[in-house]
Short mmCIF file of N, CA and C in Angstrom, two decimals:
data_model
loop_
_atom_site.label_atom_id
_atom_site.label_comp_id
_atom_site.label_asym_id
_atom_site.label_seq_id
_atom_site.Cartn_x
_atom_site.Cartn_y
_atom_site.Cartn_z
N UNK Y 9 -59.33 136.07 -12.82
CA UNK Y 9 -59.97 136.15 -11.51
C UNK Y 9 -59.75 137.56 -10.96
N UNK Y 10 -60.80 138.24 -10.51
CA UNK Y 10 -60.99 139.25 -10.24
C UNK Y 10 -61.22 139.20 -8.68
N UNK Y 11 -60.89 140.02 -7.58
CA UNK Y 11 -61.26 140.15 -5.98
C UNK Y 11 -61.90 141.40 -5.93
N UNK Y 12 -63.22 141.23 -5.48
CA UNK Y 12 -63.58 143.04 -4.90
C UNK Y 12 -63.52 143.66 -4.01
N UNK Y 13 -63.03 144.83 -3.82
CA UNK Y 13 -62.68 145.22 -2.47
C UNK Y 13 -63.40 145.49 -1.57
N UNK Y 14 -64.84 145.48 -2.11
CA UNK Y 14 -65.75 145.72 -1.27
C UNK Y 14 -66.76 144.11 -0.73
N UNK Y 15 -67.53 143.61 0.25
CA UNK Y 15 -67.72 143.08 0.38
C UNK Y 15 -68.63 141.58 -0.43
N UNK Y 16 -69.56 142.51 -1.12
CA UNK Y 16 -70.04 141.75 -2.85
C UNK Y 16 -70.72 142.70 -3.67
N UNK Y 17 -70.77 142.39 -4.74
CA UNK Y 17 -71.82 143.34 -5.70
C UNK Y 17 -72.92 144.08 -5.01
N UNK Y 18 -73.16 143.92 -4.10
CA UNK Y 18 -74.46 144.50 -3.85
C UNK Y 18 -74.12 145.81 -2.58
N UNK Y 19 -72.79 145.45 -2.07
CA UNK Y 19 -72.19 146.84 -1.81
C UNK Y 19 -71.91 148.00 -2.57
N UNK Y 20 -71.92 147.72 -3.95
CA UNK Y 20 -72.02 148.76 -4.50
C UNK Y 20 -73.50 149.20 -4.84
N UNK Y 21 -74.46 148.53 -4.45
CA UNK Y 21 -75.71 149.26 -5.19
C UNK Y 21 -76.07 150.79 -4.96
N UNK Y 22 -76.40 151.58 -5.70
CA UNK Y 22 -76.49 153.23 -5.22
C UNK Y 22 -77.64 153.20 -4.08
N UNK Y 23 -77.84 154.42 -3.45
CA UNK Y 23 -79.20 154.23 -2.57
C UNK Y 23 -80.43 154.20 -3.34
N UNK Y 24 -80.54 155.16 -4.76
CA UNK Y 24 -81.67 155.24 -5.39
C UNK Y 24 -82.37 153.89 -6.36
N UNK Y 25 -81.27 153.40 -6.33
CA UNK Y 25 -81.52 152.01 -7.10
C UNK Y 25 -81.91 150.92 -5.81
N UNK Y 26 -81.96 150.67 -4.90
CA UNK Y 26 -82.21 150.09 -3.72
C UNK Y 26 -83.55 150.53 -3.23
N UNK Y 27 -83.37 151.75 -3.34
CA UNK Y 27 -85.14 152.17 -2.35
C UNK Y 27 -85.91 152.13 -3.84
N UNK Y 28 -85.74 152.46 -4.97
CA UNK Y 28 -86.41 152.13 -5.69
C UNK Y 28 -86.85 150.71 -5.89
N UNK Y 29 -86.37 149.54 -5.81
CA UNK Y 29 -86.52 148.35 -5.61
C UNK Y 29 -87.62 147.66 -4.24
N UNK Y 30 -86.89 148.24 -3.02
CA UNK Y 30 -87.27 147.89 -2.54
C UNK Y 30 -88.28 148.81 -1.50
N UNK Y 31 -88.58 149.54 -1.88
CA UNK Y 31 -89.86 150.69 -1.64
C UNK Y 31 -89.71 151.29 -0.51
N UNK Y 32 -88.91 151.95 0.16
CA UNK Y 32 -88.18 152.09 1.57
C UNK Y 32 -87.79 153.48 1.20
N UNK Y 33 -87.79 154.34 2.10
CA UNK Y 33 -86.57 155.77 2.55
C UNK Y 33 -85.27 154.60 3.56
N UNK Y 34 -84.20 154.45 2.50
CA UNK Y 34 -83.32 153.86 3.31
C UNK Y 34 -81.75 155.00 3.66
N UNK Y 35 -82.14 156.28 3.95
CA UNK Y 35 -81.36 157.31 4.55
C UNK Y 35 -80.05 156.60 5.55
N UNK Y 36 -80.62 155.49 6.43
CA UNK Y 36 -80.20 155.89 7.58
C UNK Y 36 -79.44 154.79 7.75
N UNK Y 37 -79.56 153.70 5.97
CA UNK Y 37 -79.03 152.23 5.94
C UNK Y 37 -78.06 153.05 4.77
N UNK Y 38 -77.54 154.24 4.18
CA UNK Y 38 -76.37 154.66 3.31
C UNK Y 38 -75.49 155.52 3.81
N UNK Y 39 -74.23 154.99 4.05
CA UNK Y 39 -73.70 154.58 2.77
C UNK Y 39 -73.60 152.83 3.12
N UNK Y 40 -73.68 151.98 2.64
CA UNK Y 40 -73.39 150.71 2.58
C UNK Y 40 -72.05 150.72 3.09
N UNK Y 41 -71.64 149.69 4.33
CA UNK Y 41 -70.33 149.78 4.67
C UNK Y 41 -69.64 148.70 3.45
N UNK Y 42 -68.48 148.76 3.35
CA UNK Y 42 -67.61 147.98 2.18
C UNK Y 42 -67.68 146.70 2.35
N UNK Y 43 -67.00 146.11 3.97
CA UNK Y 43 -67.19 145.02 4.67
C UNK Y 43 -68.42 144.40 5.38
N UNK Y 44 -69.50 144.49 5.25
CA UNK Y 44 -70.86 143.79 5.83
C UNK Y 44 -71.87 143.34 4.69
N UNK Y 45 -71.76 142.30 4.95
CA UNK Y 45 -73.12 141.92 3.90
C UNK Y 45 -74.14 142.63 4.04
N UNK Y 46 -75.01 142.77 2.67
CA UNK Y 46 -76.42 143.55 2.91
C UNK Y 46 -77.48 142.64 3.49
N UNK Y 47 -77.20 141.76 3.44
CA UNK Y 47 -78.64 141.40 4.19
C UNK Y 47 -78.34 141.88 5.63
N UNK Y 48 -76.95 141.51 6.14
CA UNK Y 48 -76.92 141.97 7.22
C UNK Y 48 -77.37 143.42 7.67
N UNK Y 49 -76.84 144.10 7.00
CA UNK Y 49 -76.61 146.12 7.00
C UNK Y 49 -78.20 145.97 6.64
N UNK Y 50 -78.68 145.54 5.81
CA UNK Y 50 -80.57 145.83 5.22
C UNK Y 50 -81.23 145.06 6.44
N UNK Y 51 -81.51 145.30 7.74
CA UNK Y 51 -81.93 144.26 8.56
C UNK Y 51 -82.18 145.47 10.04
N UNK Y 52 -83.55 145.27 10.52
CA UNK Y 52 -84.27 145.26 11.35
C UNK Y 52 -84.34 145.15 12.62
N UNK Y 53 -84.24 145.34 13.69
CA UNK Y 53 -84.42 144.60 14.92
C UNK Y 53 -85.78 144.59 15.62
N UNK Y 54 -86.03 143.64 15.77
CA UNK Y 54 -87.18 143.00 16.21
C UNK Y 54 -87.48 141.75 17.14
N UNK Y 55 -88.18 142.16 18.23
CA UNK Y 55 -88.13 141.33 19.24
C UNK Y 55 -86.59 140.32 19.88
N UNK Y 56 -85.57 141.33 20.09
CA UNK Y 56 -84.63 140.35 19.71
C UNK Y 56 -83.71 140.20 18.87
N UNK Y 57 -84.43 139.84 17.29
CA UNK Y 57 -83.80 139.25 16.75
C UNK Y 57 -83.45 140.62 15.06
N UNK Y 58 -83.05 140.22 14.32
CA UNK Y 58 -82.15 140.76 13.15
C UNK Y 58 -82.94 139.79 12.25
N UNK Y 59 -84.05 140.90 11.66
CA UNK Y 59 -85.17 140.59 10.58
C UNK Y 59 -84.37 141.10 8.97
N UNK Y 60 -83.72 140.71 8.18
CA UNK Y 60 -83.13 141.15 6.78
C UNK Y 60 -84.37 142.00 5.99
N UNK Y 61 -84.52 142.59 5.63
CA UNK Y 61 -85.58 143.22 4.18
C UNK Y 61 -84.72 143.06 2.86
N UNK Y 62 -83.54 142.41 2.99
CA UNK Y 62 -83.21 142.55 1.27
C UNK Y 62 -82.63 140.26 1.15
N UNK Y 63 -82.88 140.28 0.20
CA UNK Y 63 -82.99 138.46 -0.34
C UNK Y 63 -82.21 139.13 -1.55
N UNK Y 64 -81.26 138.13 -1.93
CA UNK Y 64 -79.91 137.85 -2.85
C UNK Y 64 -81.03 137.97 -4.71
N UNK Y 65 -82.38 137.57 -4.21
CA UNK Y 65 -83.30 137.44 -5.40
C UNK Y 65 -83.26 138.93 -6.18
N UNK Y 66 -83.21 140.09 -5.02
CA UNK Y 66 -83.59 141.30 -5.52
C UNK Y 66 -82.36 142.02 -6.54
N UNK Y 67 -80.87 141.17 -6.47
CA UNK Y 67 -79.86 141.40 -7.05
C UNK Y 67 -80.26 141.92 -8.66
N UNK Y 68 -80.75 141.08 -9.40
CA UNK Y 68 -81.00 141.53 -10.62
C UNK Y 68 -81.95 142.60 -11.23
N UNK Y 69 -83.25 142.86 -10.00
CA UNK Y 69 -83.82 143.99 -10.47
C UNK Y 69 -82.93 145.20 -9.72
N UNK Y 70 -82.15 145.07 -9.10
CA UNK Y 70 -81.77 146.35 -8.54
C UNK Y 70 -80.32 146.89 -9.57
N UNK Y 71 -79.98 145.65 -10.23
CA UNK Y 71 -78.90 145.73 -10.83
C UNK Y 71 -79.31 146.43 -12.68
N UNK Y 72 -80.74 145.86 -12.65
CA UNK Y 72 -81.55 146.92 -13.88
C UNK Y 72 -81.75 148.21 -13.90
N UNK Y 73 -81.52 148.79 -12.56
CA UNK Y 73 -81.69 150.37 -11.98
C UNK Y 73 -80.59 150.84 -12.12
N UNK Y 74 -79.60 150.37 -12.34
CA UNK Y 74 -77.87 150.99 -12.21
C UNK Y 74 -77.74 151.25 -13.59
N UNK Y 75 -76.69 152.45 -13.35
CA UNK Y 75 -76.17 153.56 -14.65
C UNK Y 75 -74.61 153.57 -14.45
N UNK Y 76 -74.03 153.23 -15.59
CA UNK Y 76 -72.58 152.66 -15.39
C UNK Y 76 -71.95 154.14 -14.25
N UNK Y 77 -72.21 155.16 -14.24
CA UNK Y 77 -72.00 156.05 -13.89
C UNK Y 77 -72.36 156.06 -12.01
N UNK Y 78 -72.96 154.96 -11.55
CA UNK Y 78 -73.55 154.63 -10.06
C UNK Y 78 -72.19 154.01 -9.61
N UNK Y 79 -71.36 153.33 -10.56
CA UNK Y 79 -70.02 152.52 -10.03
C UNK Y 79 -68.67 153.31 -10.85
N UNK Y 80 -68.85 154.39 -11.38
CA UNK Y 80 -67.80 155.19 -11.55
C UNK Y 80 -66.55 155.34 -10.20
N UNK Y 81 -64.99 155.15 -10.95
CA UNK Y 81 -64.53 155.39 -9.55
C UNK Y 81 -64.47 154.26 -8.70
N UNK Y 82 -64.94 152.69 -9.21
CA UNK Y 82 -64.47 151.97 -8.13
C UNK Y 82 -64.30 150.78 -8.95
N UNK Y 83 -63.50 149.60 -7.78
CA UNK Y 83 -62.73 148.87 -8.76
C UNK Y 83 -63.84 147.80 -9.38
N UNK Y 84 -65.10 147.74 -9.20
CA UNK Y 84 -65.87 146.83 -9.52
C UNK Y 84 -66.22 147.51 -11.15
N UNK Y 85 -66.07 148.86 -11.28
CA UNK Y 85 -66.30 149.50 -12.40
C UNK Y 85 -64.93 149.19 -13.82
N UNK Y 86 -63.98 148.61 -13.17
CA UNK Y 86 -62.55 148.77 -13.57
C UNK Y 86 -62.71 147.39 -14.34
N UNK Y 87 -62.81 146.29 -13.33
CA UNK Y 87 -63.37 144.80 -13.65
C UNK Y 87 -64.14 145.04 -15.28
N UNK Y 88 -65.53 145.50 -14.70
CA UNK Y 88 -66.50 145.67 -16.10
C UNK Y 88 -65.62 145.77 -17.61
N UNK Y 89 -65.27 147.21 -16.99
CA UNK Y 89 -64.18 148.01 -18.71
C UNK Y 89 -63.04 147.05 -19.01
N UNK Y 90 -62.32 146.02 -18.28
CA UNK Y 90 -61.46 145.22 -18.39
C UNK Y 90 -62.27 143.71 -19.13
N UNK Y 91 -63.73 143.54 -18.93
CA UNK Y 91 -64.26 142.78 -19.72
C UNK Y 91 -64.63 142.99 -21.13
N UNK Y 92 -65.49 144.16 -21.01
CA UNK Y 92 -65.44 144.64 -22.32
C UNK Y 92 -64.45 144.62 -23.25
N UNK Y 93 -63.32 145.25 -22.88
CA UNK Y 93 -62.46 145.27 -23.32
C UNK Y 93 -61.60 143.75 -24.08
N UNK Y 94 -62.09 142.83 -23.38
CA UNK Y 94 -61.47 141.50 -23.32
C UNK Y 94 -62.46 141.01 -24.89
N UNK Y 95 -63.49 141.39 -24.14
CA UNK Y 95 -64.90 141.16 -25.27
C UNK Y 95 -64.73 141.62 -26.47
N UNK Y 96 -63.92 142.63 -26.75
CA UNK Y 96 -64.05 143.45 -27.84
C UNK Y 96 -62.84 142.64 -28.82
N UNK Y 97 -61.37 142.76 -28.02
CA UNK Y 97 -60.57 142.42 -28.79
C UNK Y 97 -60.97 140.56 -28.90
N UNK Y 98 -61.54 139.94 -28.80
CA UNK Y 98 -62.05 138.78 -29.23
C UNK Y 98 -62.87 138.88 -30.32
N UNK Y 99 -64.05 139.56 -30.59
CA UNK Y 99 -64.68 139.50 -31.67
C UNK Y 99 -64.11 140.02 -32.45
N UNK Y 100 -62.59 140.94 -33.18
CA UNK Y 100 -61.57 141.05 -34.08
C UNK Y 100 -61.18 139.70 -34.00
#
């Protein structure tokens, strides 16, 4: 069992892998804070209310845009190499 320090996977998404996804100049929504969900932080105000632009659906194409090198340096990157790793010495 692994904990991330940041709020979920999708706090780490880079900005270019995000606006590429989701077709946006999102300047002014990066850096992703650690602690806030993205739907929350990806969200709108309107009449009122807190309109989201990002759905939990978009996780996997945005996660096709990432270069191991986008999560260099953090512990969600550490996790990964600690699987592999797990992966590897199993198939010996």
């Amino acid at each position: 069992l692994h904990v991330l320090k940041r709020y979920g996977i999708e706090n780490y998404f880079p900005q270019r892998a995000c606006e590429k996804v989701l077709q946006r100049d999102l300047n002014t929504y990066f850096p992703i804070p650690d602690n806030v969900p993205i739907r929350e932080h990806f969200s709108e105000r309107k009449s009122g209310q807190s309109d989201s632009f990002y759905q939990k659906s978009l996780n996997e194409q945005i996660a096709q845009c990432l270069q191991l090198d986008d999560i260099a340096n953090t512990d969600l990157r550490l996790i990964l190499d600690f699987i592999k790793d797990q992966a590897g010495a199993l198939k010996s």
